[in-house]
Amino acid sequence: MAKNLNLLRNIGIMAHIDAGKTTTTERILFYTGREHKLKEVHEGEATMDWMDQERERGITITSAATTTSWNVQEKEKNGKVVERKYQINIIDTPGHVDFTVEVERSLRVLDGGVVLFCAVSGVEPQSETVWRQADKYGVPRICFVNKMDRAGANFLNVVQEIKTKLGADPLPLQIPIGSEDAFRGVVDLIQNKAFIWKDEDKGKEPEEVTIPADMEELVNQYRQELIERIALEDEQLLEKFYDNPASITAAEIVYGIRKGVIGMSFVPVLCGSAFKNKGVQALLDAVCAYLPSPLDLPDTQGTTLQGESITRKASNSEPFAALCFKIATDPFVGKLAFMRVYSGMLDAGSYVYNTRSNQRVRISRLLQMHSNKQNPIKQIEAGDICAGTGFKDLKTGDTICDEKNPILLESITFPDPVVGIVVEPKKKSDIDKLAIALSKLVEEDPTLRVETNQETGQTILRGMGDLHLEIIIDRIRREFSVEVNQGEPQVAYREKLTRAKPHREIYKKQTGGRGKFADIQFEIGPVVDEELQKKKGIVFINEVKGGNIPKEFIPAVQKGFELSMKSGPLAKYPIDNMQVRLIDGSYHDVDSDSLSFELCAKVAFREAAKEAGPVLLEPIMRVEVVTPKEYMGQVTGDINRRRGIIQGMEMKGELQIIKAEVPLAELFGYINTLRTFTSGRASAVRTFSHYDVVPKNIADEVITKNN
Ligand code: GDP
């Protein structure tokens, strides 16, 4: 029987590291009945963190999708109460900032998010990053203020920060009863009832109590605000609000909240303590009540093989289309492709079409994942998420679809790697094993690349940060049993031309027999058109008249220049974009051919590019440091020494937040140094910002080293 899509939720839990994402996920699995014993994170046993090193590091690096279900009692219009079973797919979103790409990839396939905050530390710099990403992907969300039991917990403070720091419109749905040690439960503003959770049954059965007298005023105030705010979401509710606000029922409030969440006009805020087993069931109810089902979202956009736009509805009767958002290697079943199905159905064992590779792919089994346990299913339907196995050649970001109705879904964009390290096996005999390991890891992680240096033959591993590469090396050792030697991390510099340079190149080899001849006149330099400057690649303008260079040779000229961009004139770093205006030229009836013109362009590039004002560019990172006040001078002094530019400073309680832009080249090992001179009390997050020109003296050093 087809699934009722209204009862499906694809959600992600987004949080700053340490806000309690792992603990909350554990509790969700406990209450939803899939886990029978509560596991604590500090025992290193969390179900979602199934990779060894994640356990050791205590952070969640890769996203896995877990399926679970939650029964909700819902009152129908006629007053009858029915129990409905919701299916919830939790897509794990990693919190570590070197892995923001993983976060973006999960956001692409989720329908709604739960954003966790710590009741003590509130909105942290990294919560802002994740919030902005969720905005970018238009993900409706609800907030959960966790750790209400901790000393210093302050619910309304966090609500205020959601407004001021994130620019969002927070709408509390609960008011905590007690705080810190005394936190016991919440007043539910919708039902206007108070509930407490007891320690004896691990919070399984909430108990209704009377609203504490000293809370009545606060509860009334927030309940009024809630009703007023949701009335604005719907005309009928607004009318009722003006006639008689008291006549608005709990069901109508729920309806108004749902509408506001899906329309992204406000974010409901709940609270609790995952660790103390308080508030998680109410959070699950809220996920089902307010976050969108696949049917609530706009139709999925895609293009046909001919490039025309088409859309697909979240319906089983449409042709099959799915996006592979993660390739993972599982020790038991081999390679898994996590896919989000946007339309249609797929039976295990059937063939699909891979739009990227233009090939048929057989998906032999379909598995619904419960962390590291798998549940085979016969069929996957529109809107759902599962993992497929037994395929050949699927990559993260691939669209798979019905063979007769091909579609290309908008893929996920991944930034280019900014750091590289040379790797080699410690034992010569491990060369093949290392090659296999690297090719598997690259398949899983689209921000990881492997290159061979043509001159030295060395293998270079490229990624998004030193920590990213460190974790990969660690996996090579653990999962593939290869010990590797690694070089110092190297910055991925780029080169750029800054002024136009006219040039004529004549390429001639005419000694006996059939020779080679090409003659081109052109101007090479930076891209002029502002829109095109943002894109990668060559802007090639052909102004040759009267067939002075025959048409069939023009693409060869372009190809010669294009290939040359891989190795810039200063220090052989790639050039992102440049412009070539081909003005004139000549040819020889017998000796000229495409190859002559391609070679001519290559020689011409070598001669002309070095005269076109080439400069070296380096990646600049956005750095946000949180430090106790007393280390502020040292932290800023250190940032200045690293050629950093302070962008802003902000106080937060006893802590100072420093935002800066610092060249990546100066940041290797930064986190350790920072920890050392602040006795482990400061922390920093780094994200890629942009490429900028390297100062001359430093550029000269890099150039000399590379020549
Ligand atoms: P993550 O990094 O967001 O996955 O956070 P974890 O779930 O690993 O939690 C970080 C730490 O906070 C762990 O030591 C948890 O035991 C603790 N923690 C999580 N939730 C709560 C809570 O509600 N109250 C308190 N006091 N501690 C919590």
XYZ file of C-alpha atoms and ligand atoms in Angstrom:
735
model
C 0.000 0.000 0.000
C 1.284 3.420 -0.861
C 2.544 5.448 2.003
C 0.574 8.422 3.306
C 3.066 11.150 2.519
C 1.383 13.499 4.949
C 2.794 11.296 7.691
C 6.420 11.460 6.507
C 9.044 13.813 7.938
C 12.591 14.130 6.602
C 14.417 16.127 9.217
C 17.899 17.115 10.249
C 19.092 18.137 13.673
C 21.411 21.100 13.441
C 23.528 22.318 16.272
C 26.705 23.823 17.491
C 29.164 21.195 18.729
C 28.294 20.183 22.293
C 24.753 21.582 22.209
C 23.551 18.005 22.662
C 22.726 16.760 19.173
C 24.007 13.247 19.781
C 22.232 12.962 23.120
C 18.964 14.291 21.679
C 19.149 11.883 18.734
C 19.747 9.035 21.164
C 16.727 10.029 23.217
C 14.579 10.293 20.094
C 15.560 6.738 19.182
C 14.824 5.641 22.730
C 11.361 7.164 22.920
C 10.459 6.052 19.434
C 11.164 2.525 20.568
C 14.068 1.568 18.373
C 16.697 1.626 21.112
C 16.027 -0.318 24.249
C 18.694 0.962 26.547
C 19.560 4.609 26.965
C 23.109 5.166 25.837
C 25.218 8.011 27.065
C 27.554 9.859 24.758
C 30.397 9.931 27.222
C 30.449 6.130 27.193
C 31.351 6.514 23.543
C 28.458 4.377 22.391
C 26.124 6.701 20.588
C 24.229 4.955 17.814
C 24.567 7.720 15.247
C 28.332 8.005 15.683
C 29.100 4.676 14.194
C 32.572 5.329 12.942
C 35.292 4.494 15.428
C 37.055 7.770 15.210
C 33.870 9.722 15.580
C 33.412 7.950 18.860
C 36.897 8.844 19.973
C 36.667 12.436 18.886
C 33.114 12.699 20.145
C 32.015 14.540 16.994
C 29.749 13.394 14.200
C 31.519 13.651 10.895
C 29.520 11.875 8.244
C 25.814 12.007 7.729
C 23.855 8.826 7.961
C 20.087 8.641 7.635
C 18.093 6.883 10.331
C 14.460 5.901 10.060
C 12.117 5.734 13.001
C 8.432 6.281 13.763
C 6.315 8.175 16.289
C 2.671 7.719 17.199
C 0.650 10.861 17.741
C -2.893 11.151 19.023
C -4.693 13.712 16.930
C -8.140 15.197 17.414
C -10.187 15.295 14.235
C -12.632 18.110 13.398
C -15.535 15.974 14.647
C -13.817 15.607 17.997
C -12.743 11.994 17.482
C -9.221 11.196 18.617
C -7.191 9.072 16.197
C -3.720 7.701 16.597
C -1.464 8.330 13.610
C 1.921 6.795 13.003
C 4.453 9.206 11.547
C 7.635 8.007 9.859
C 10.604 10.202 10.689
C 13.837 10.028 8.703
C 16.642 11.739 10.572
C 19.447 12.881 8.341
C 22.486 13.453 10.492
C 24.075 16.840 9.919
C 27.627 17.098 11.207
C 28.431 20.018 13.435
C 32.120 20.402 12.813
C 32.947 23.421 10.767
C 35.627 21.912 8.567
C 32.708 19.890 7.262
C 30.184 22.564 6.413
C 29.940 20.945 2.992
C 28.450 17.887 4.656
C 25.939 20.153 6.348
C 24.982 21.751 3.041
C 24.618 18.369 1.413
C 22.188 17.229 4.107
C 20.259 20.490 3.948
C 19.691 19.862 0.259
C 17.664 16.703 0.979
C 15.851 17.557 4.190
C 12.354 18.963 4.385
C 12.653 20.513 7.827
C 15.124 21.067 10.630
C 15.357 21.049 14.388
C 17.914 23.593 15.558
C 19.368 22.861 18.984
C 20.775 25.496 21.282
C 22.410 25.130 24.653
C 20.362 26.953 27.297
C 23.573 28.326 28.792
C 25.659 29.347 25.801
C 22.765 30.256 23.490
C 23.429 31.269 19.906
C 27.081 30.514 19.225
C 29.040 31.722 16.190
C 28.695 28.351 14.536
C 24.938 28.234 15.075
C 24.881 31.376 12.955
C 26.723 29.629 10.128
C 24.309 26.713 10.145
C 21.317 29.055 10.378
C 22.471 30.984 7.303
C 22.932 27.734 5.393
C 19.411 26.627 6.310
C 18.135 30.009 5.073
C 19.980 29.502 1.802
C 18.258 26.173 1.237
C 14.885 27.421 2.486
C 14.593 24.839 5.265
C 11.638 25.432 7.657
C 12.714 24.855 11.241
C 11.802 24.642 14.892
C 14.157 25.342 17.790
C 14.883 23.299 20.890
C 16.663 24.943 23.815
C 18.486 22.011 25.407
C 20.405 21.663 28.698
C 17.733 23.501 30.720
C 19.102 21.616 33.747
C 22.556 23.204 33.582
C 23.704 25.971 35.896
C 23.173 29.269 34.107
C 20.363 27.984 31.869
C 18.118 30.794 30.682
C 15.346 29.998 28.196
C 14.111 33.512 27.488
C 17.666 34.723 26.998
C 18.173 32.219 24.203
C 14.827 33.219 22.672
C 16.047 36.829 22.666
C 19.349 35.824 21.036
C 17.508 33.969 18.271
C 15.897 37.297 17.497
C 18.916 39.586 17.796
C 21.691 37.341 16.494
C 19.879 35.338 13.866
C 17.370 37.968 12.855
C 14.595 35.395 13.170
C 11.143 35.698 14.723
C 11.121 33.222 17.653
C 7.796 32.065 19.041
C 7.963 30.242 22.397
C 5.465 27.354 22.572
C 6.470 26.420 26.109
C 7.659 28.102 29.286
C 10.010 26.029 31.460
C 8.930 25.074 34.962
C 11.993 25.652 37.089
C 15.468 26.092 35.738
C 18.917 24.611 36.328
C 18.740 21.909 39.046
C 15.070 22.630 39.577
C 14.019 22.167 35.943
C 11.098 19.758 35.981
C 8.819 20.333 33.038
C 7.059 22.901 30.896
C 3.843 24.818 30.533
C 2.460 24.033 27.096
C 1.149 27.389 25.871
C -1.094 25.836 23.215
C -3.028 23.579 25.565
C -2.452 25.938 28.476
C -1.453 22.952 30.598
C 1.597 22.083 32.669
C 3.552 18.822 32.364
C 6.452 17.410 34.311
C 8.696 14.495 33.479
C 9.751 12.102 36.188
C 13.185 10.569 36.602
C 11.833 7.127 37.618
C 10.475 6.195 34.197
C 13.168 8.143 32.305
C 10.560 10.716 31.387
C 8.486 8.221 29.421
C 5.067 9.259 30.756
C 4.709 13.015 31.287
C 2.405 13.897 34.183
C -0.075 16.758 33.984
C 0.077 19.150 36.945
C -1.520 22.502 37.692
C 0.270 25.559 36.354
C 2.379 26.940 39.229
C 0.668 30.065 40.572
C 3.769 32.232 40.279
C 3.964 31.449 36.553
C 0.425 32.412 35.597
C 1.185 35.970 34.591
C 4.144 35.000 32.415
C 2.189 32.154 30.842
C -0.737 34.452 30.016
C 1.537 37.006 28.462
C 3.284 34.485 26.203
C 0.056 32.708 25.357
C -1.471 36.015 24.242
C 1.570 36.749 22.113
C 1.387 33.286 20.580
C -2.283 33.608 19.647
C -1.784 37.089 18.258
C 1.150 35.983 16.147
C -0.533 32.925 14.632
C -3.708 34.908 13.909
C -1.646 36.913 11.440
C -1.001 33.740 9.444
C -4.596 33.161 8.398
C -7.534 35.449 7.593
C -10.158 33.333 9.315
C -8.050 33.140 12.446
C -7.531 36.884 12.321
C -11.279 37.469 12.172
C -11.815 35.175 15.117
C -9.045 36.948 16.951
C -10.764 40.311 16.555
C -14.203 38.902 17.494
C -13.194 36.770 20.433
C -9.599 35.601 20.913
C -10.697 33.089 23.546
C -12.672 31.199 20.901
C -9.471 30.171 19.068
C -9.014 26.469 19.783
C -5.798 24.523 20.387
C -6.273 22.817 17.005
C -6.480 26.224 15.334
C -3.301 27.368 17.062
C -1.542 24.245 15.834
C -2.833 24.925 12.315
C -1.567 28.536 12.485
C 1.856 27.468 13.748
C 2.182 24.880 11.010
C 1.328 27.457 8.361
C 3.833 29.950 9.795
C 6.626 27.384 10.021
C 6.168 26.118 6.476
C 5.915 29.679 5.182
C 9.042 30.444 7.230
C 7.515 33.495 8.911
C 8.536 32.460 12.438
C 10.310 29.700 14.363
C 8.597 27.973 17.305
C 10.856 27.442 20.317
C 10.630 24.505 22.725
C 12.852 23.557 25.614
C 14.054 20.630 27.669
C 16.980 18.582 28.794
C 17.799 15.652 26.566
C 20.301 14.352 29.080
C 17.731 14.374 31.904
C 15.046 12.874 29.633
C 12.828 15.922 29.663
C 11.032 17.479 26.734
C 12.080 15.144 23.931
C 8.624 13.644 23.330
C 7.124 17.119 23.058
C 9.824 17.877 20.506
C 8.825 14.779 18.513
C 5.172 15.888 18.628
C 6.259 19.282 17.320
C 8.258 17.696 14.480
C 5.117 15.880 13.341
C 2.777 18.812 13.918
C 4.756 21.665 12.395
C 7.500 20.529 10.043
C 6.538 19.984 6.401
C 5.835 16.664 4.751
C 7.177 16.181 1.194
C 3.718 17.242 -0.027
C 4.003 20.661 1.590
C 7.025 21.624 -0.455
C 7.199 23.059 -3.962
C 7.549 20.565 -6.836
C 11.109 19.463 -7.507
C 12.896 21.297 -10.310
C 15.094 19.574 -12.844
C 16.169 19.645 -16.467
C 15.762 17.177 -19.318
C 18.766 15.884 -21.232
C 18.037 18.651 -23.754
C 18.320 21.252 -21.010
C 14.619 22.147 -20.728
C 13.220 22.805 -17.253
C 10.760 20.279 -15.886
C 9.215 19.653 -12.485
C 8.223 16.530 -10.604
C 5.552 16.180 -7.974
C 6.136 14.191 -4.786
C 3.908 11.399 -6.033
C 4.263 7.693 -6.736
C 2.511 8.091 -10.082
C 5.287 10.317 -11.470
C 8.422 8.778 -13.049
C 11.172 7.809 -10.610
C 13.757 10.500 -9.733
C 16.170 10.525 -6.804
C 19.313 12.317 -5.682
C 22.278 10.418 -4.207
C 23.384 12.603 -1.359
C 25.966 10.371 0.225
C 28.097 7.413 -0.744
C 29.388 5.487 2.253
C 31.278 2.257 2.669
C 29.724 -0.102 5.156
C 31.890 -2.866 6.592
C 29.107 -5.450 6.127
C 27.192 -4.613 2.975
C 29.840 -2.703 1.037
C 29.034 0.518 -0.714
C 25.822 2.322 0.180
C 24.227 5.133 -1.773
C 21.931 7.222 0.406
C 19.189 8.587 -1.783
C 16.318 10.965 -1.438
C 13.462 9.999 -3.727
C 11.649 13.036 -5.126
C 9.105 11.277 -7.331
C 7.990 7.786 -8.375
C 8.886 4.380 -6.963
C 11.773 1.971 -7.266
C 11.785 -1.783 -6.676
C 14.858 -3.455 -5.246
C 16.732 -5.243 -8.026
C 15.639 -2.918 -10.812
C 17.556 -0.653 -13.146
C 17.774 3.112 -13.065
C 19.475 5.617 -15.324
C 22.412 7.678 -14.024
C 22.122 11.050 -15.737
C 25.750 12.041 -15.137
C 27.429 8.917 -16.453
C 24.724 8.203 -19.041
C 24.595 4.602 -17.852
C 22.105 2.062 -16.581
C 22.711 1.167 -12.957
C 21.185 -1.740 -11.088
C 20.263 -1.160 -7.461
C 20.214 -4.674 -6.110
C 18.989 -4.024 -2.574
C 17.208 -1.225 -0.769
C 17.854 -0.696 2.914
C 16.242 1.510 5.445
C 18.914 2.383 7.924
C 18.733 2.399 11.617
C 22.211 3.790 12.211
C 24.427 0.749 11.794
C 21.572 -1.737 11.520
C 19.826 -2.244 8.233
C 16.310 -3.186 7.371
C 15.829 -4.502 3.805
C 12.789 -3.091 2.001
C 11.295 -4.179 -1.320
C 10.342 -0.803 -2.619
C 11.044 2.855 -2.024
C 8.435 5.536 -2.653
C 8.264 9.236 -3.451
C 9.438 11.477 -0.617
C 11.322 8.768 1.238
C 14.994 8.258 2.025
C 16.874 4.976 1.939
C 20.211 3.445 1.008
C 20.774 1.354 -2.113
C 23.494 -1.246 -2.593
C 25.018 -3.346 -5.334
C 25.495 -0.531 -7.853
C 28.525 0.379 -9.908
C 29.727 3.923 -10.395
C 27.468 6.188 -8.377
C 28.841 9.412 -6.956
C 27.595 11.913 -4.415
C 25.355 14.406 -6.196
C 24.273 12.011 -8.984
C 20.683 11.953 -10.157
C 19.236 8.486 -10.710
C 15.944 8.200 -12.520
C 13.527 6.245 -14.676
C 15.322 5.131 -17.853
C 12.479 6.298 -20.087
C 12.088 9.665 -18.359
C 15.551 11.027 -17.703
C 15.905 14.104 -15.540
C 18.816 15.969 -14.027
C 18.081 17.295 -10.551
C 19.996 20.303 -9.382
C 23.147 18.844 -7.931
C 24.898 19.934 -4.786
C 27.703 22.428 -5.342
C 30.973 21.668 -3.624
C 33.812 24.162 -3.196
C 37.255 23.298 -4.546
C 39.757 22.002 -1.999
C 42.090 24.612 -0.500
C 44.782 22.444 1.121
C 46.932 19.586 -0.135
C 49.372 17.128 1.407
C 51.767 14.683 -0.198
C 51.064 11.095 0.889
C 52.947 7.840 0.354
C 52.666 4.404 1.943
C 55.205 3.628 4.655
C 55.698 0.216 3.079
C 56.365 0.101 -0.673
C 54.201 -3.026 -0.911
C 51.155 -1.010 0.169
C 51.098 1.132 -2.977
C 48.103 -0.654 -4.493
C 46.218 -0.761 -1.206
C 46.680 2.982 -0.796
C 45.423 3.615 -4.317
C 42.281 1.576 -3.605
C 41.712 3.368 -0.303
C 42.060 6.770 -1.931
C 39.704 5.991 -4.771
C 37.049 4.763 -2.317
C 37.381 7.800 -0.093
C 37.178 10.187 -3.040
C 33.988 8.502 -4.166
C 32.462 9.133 -0.738
C 33.630 12.674 -0.264
C 33.274 15.144 -3.119
C 35.494 17.724 -1.423
C 38.416 15.322 -1.452
C 40.653 15.004 -4.529
C 43.691 12.975 -5.405
C 46.260 14.231 -7.886
C 49.613 13.092 -9.126
C 52.322 15.693 -9.472
C 53.470 15.226 -13.081
C 57.068 16.196 -12.359
C 57.751 14.400 -9.094
C 55.243 11.557 -9.418
C 54.088 12.244 -5.842
C 50.476 11.632 -4.806
C 48.752 14.724 -3.444
C 45.606 14.543 -1.356
C 43.512 17.713 -1.433
C 40.748 18.769 0.962
C 39.012 21.549 2.846
C 41.331 21.984 5.831
C 44.168 20.395 7.769
C 41.714 18.680 10.137
C 39.736 17.289 7.199
C 42.886 15.693 5.748
C 44.025 14.469 9.142
C 40.766 12.579 9.558
C 41.100 11.056 6.083
C 44.636 9.834 6.850
C 43.282 8.369 10.051
C 40.611 6.485 8.118
C 43.182 5.139 5.649
C 45.028 3.680 8.609
C 41.995 2.252 10.409
C 39.700 1.122 7.635
C 42.229 0.121 5.016
C 45.179 -0.814 7.284
C 47.685 1.285 5.365
C 50.259 3.303 7.274
C 51.154 6.487 5.407
C 53.839 9.137 5.509
C 52.480 12.596 4.973
C 54.120 15.874 3.995
C 53.468 19.350 5.309
C 50.078 20.782 4.331
C 50.327 22.967 1.243
C 48.099 25.839 0.281
C 46.198 25.585 -3.011
C 47.309 28.877 -4.556
C 45.827 30.211 -7.775
C 47.074 32.671 -10.371
C 45.299 35.513 -12.078
C 46.082 37.807 -15.015
C 45.478 41.476 -14.246
C 46.078 43.348 -17.514
C 45.492 42.759 -21.208
C 48.537 41.963 -23.336
C 48.519 41.853 -27.145
C 50.738 39.204 -28.743
C 51.531 37.521 -32.067
C 52.839 33.973 -32.213
C 54.018 32.151 -35.287
C 54.508 28.436 -34.885
C 56.559 26.925 -37.678
C 58.248 23.581 -38.212
C 58.904 23.279 -41.899
C 61.987 21.156 -42.359
C 61.369 18.586 -45.064
C 58.120 16.662 -45.643
C 54.867 17.956 -44.259
C 55.513 20.556 -41.589
C 53.497 22.507 -39.066
C 52.373 26.091 -39.401
C 50.091 28.392 -37.406
C 50.018 32.144 -36.882
C 47.770 33.864 -34.329
C 47.341 37.442 -33.159
C 45.423 37.910 -29.951
C 45.037 39.764 -26.705
C 45.184 37.868 -23.404
C 44.135 39.210 -19.998
C 41.531 39.242 -17.243
C 37.841 38.639 -17.986
C 36.165 41.997 -18.664
C 32.470 41.135 -18.260
C 31.557 41.365 -14.574
C 29.053 38.518 -14.645
C 31.528 36.218 -16.375
C 34.245 37.094 -13.845
C 32.355 35.014 -11.314
C 32.585 31.900 -13.473
C 35.456 29.548 -14.002
C 36.980 28.898 -17.405
C 38.054 30.806 -20.484
C 36.141 33.623 -22.165
C 37.132 33.183 -25.794
C 36.170 35.887 -28.293
C 36.768 35.149 -31.966
C 37.157 38.278 -34.109
C 38.971 36.685 -37.050
C 37.642 37.939 -40.389
C 37.715 36.694 -43.973
C 38.799 33.186 -43.043
C 42.357 34.343 -42.216
C 42.282 31.399 -39.829
C 39.909 28.741 -41.229
C 36.897 28.088 -38.990
C 37.826 24.485 -38.296
C 41.071 25.544 -36.568
C 39.504 28.085 -34.183
C 38.401 25.488 -31.556
C 42.004 24.191 -31.510
C 43.269 27.673 -30.606
C 40.733 27.853 -27.782
C 41.689 24.369 -26.580
C 45.397 25.286 -26.530
C 44.715 28.265 -24.259
C 42.242 26.370 -22.110
C 44.670 23.545 -21.390
C 47.387 26.077 -20.569
C 45.275 27.548 -17.739
C 46.058 24.519 -15.585
C 49.568 25.836 -15.085
C 49.999 29.586 -14.622
C 53.072 31.624 -15.636
C 54.285 32.469 -12.106
C 54.503 29.215 -10.180
C 52.424 26.728 -12.186
C 49.256 27.228 -10.123
C 45.949 27.102 -12.018
C 44.241 30.197 -13.404
C 40.505 30.305 -12.601
C 39.446 32.456 -15.504
C 40.938 34.592 -18.262
C 39.925 36.177 -21.524
C 41.447 35.660 -24.949
C 40.421 37.813 -27.898
C 41.611 36.192 -31.102
C 42.068 39.091 -33.541
C 43.775 37.786 -36.658
C 46.220 35.225 -37.995
C 47.268 33.259 -41.027
C 47.697 29.664 -42.152
C 49.525 27.502 -44.643
C 47.543 25.458 -47.176
C 49.478 22.247 -46.609
C 51.248 22.518 -43.251
C 48.476 23.972 -41.074
C 46.255 21.623 -39.105
C 44.354 21.677 -35.790
C 47.333 20.419 -33.842
C 49.544 23.234 -35.207
C 47.069 25.815 -33.920
C 46.703 24.113 -30.534
C 50.468 23.979 -30.049
C 50.781 27.562 -31.260
C 48.279 28.702 -28.609
C 50.196 26.826 -25.913
C 53.514 28.431 -26.845
C 51.781 31.801 -27.153
C 50.332 31.436 -23.632
C 53.784 30.779 -22.176
C 55.159 33.899 -23.842
C 52.243 36.283 -23.330
C 50.739 35.346 -19.929
C 53.870 36.357 -18.024
C 53.502 39.841 -19.551
C 49.810 40.097 -18.609
C 50.373 41.183 -14.985
C 50.062 37.739 -13.348
C 49.523 37.728 -9.577
C 49.402 34.941 -7.010
C 46.129 34.385 -5.084
C 45.697 32.605 -1.752
C 42.635 31.261 0.097
C 41.459 33.509 2.928
C 39.551 31.926 5.794
C 36.885 33.457 8.010
C 37.951 32.787 11.605
C 35.757 33.212 14.673
C 37.508 32.900 18.010
C 35.667 32.678 21.317
C 37.981 33.417 24.227
C 37.849 34.481 27.875
C 38.443 38.261 28.077
C 41.879 38.000 29.635
C 43.379 36.416 26.509
C 41.925 38.952 24.101
C 45.172 40.900 23.639
C 47.133 37.730 22.966
C 44.551 36.358 20.536
C 44.341 39.556 18.477
C 48.137 39.992 18.544
C 48.517 36.453 17.255
C 45.941 37.056 14.499
C 47.849 40.174 13.408
C 51.091 38.217 13.257
C 49.319 35.739 10.998
C 48.513 38.538 8.515
C 44.918 38.463 9.733
C 42.512 41.382 9.601
C 40.134 41.773 12.530
C 36.603 42.289 11.234
C 34.709 42.678 14.462
C 34.598 42.017 18.201
C 31.708 41.340 20.462
C 31.288 40.626 24.165
C 29.172 37.761 25.312
C 29.006 37.484 29.065
C 32.565 36.867 30.167
C 33.603 35.825 26.693
C 34.988 37.816 23.825
C 34.147 36.844 20.246
C 36.690 37.916 17.664
C 35.932 37.703 13.955
C 38.783 37.946 11.492
C 39.927 37.071 8.015
C 43.222 35.217 7.946
C 45.185 33.668 5.056
C 44.980 29.881 5.173
C 48.779 29.676 4.785
C 49.143 31.148 8.287
C 46.569 28.905 9.935
C 48.066 25.425 9.958
C 48.130 24.132 13.512
C 46.280 27.256 14.679
C 43.764 25.477 16.874
C 46.531 23.774 18.858
C 48.522 26.980 19.325
C 45.384 28.809 20.454
C 44.589 26.081 22.952
C 48.142 26.161 24.288
C 48.316 29.866 25.039
C 44.789 30.060 26.444
C 45.155 26.859 28.504
C 42.475 25.243 26.355
C 39.874 27.914 27.123
C 39.500 29.496 23.687
C 38.024 27.856 20.633
C 37.914 28.806 16.975
C 35.965 27.907 13.867
C 37.229 28.428 10.342
C 35.373 28.552 7.062
C 36.594 29.337 3.564
C 35.861 32.922 2.551
C 37.513 33.899 -0.738
C 40.752 34.108 -2.718
C 42.873 37.252 -2.465
C 46.190 38.562 -3.807
C 49.293 37.404 -1.897
C 51.530 40.301 -0.722
C 54.570 40.678 -2.978
C 57.322 39.547 -0.571
C 55.469 36.379 0.345
C 54.445 35.719 -3.252
C 58.121 35.949 -4.291
C 59.036 33.244 -1.782
C 56.298 30.898 -3.022
C 57.282 31.532 -6.640
C 60.986 30.910 -6.021
C 60.199 27.668 -4.190
C 58.134 26.422 -7.119
C 60.559 27.239 -9.920
P 26.820 17.191 20.268
O 28.254 17.598 20.144
O 25.899 18.325 19.906
O 26.459 15.909 19.586
O 26.550 17.039 21.844
P 26.457 15.734 22.760
O 25.124 15.133 22.662
O 27.656 14.898 22.488
O 26.548 16.429 24.160
C 27.677 17.143 24.604
C 27.805 17.016 26.109
O 26.690 17.669 26.714
C 27.795 15.574 26.594
O 28.681 15.463 27.664
C 26.350 15.365 27.041
O 26.256 14.407 28.078
C 25.977 16.759 27.552
N 24.542 17.045 27.407
C 23.733 16.815 26.340
N 22.474 17.197 26.600
C 22.476 17.691 27.851
C 21.472 18.229 28.708
O 20.302 18.334 28.353
N 21.875 18.643 29.943
C 23.167 18.538 30.372
N 23.459 18.965 31.592
N 24.123 18.021 29.616
C 23.801 17.595 28.375
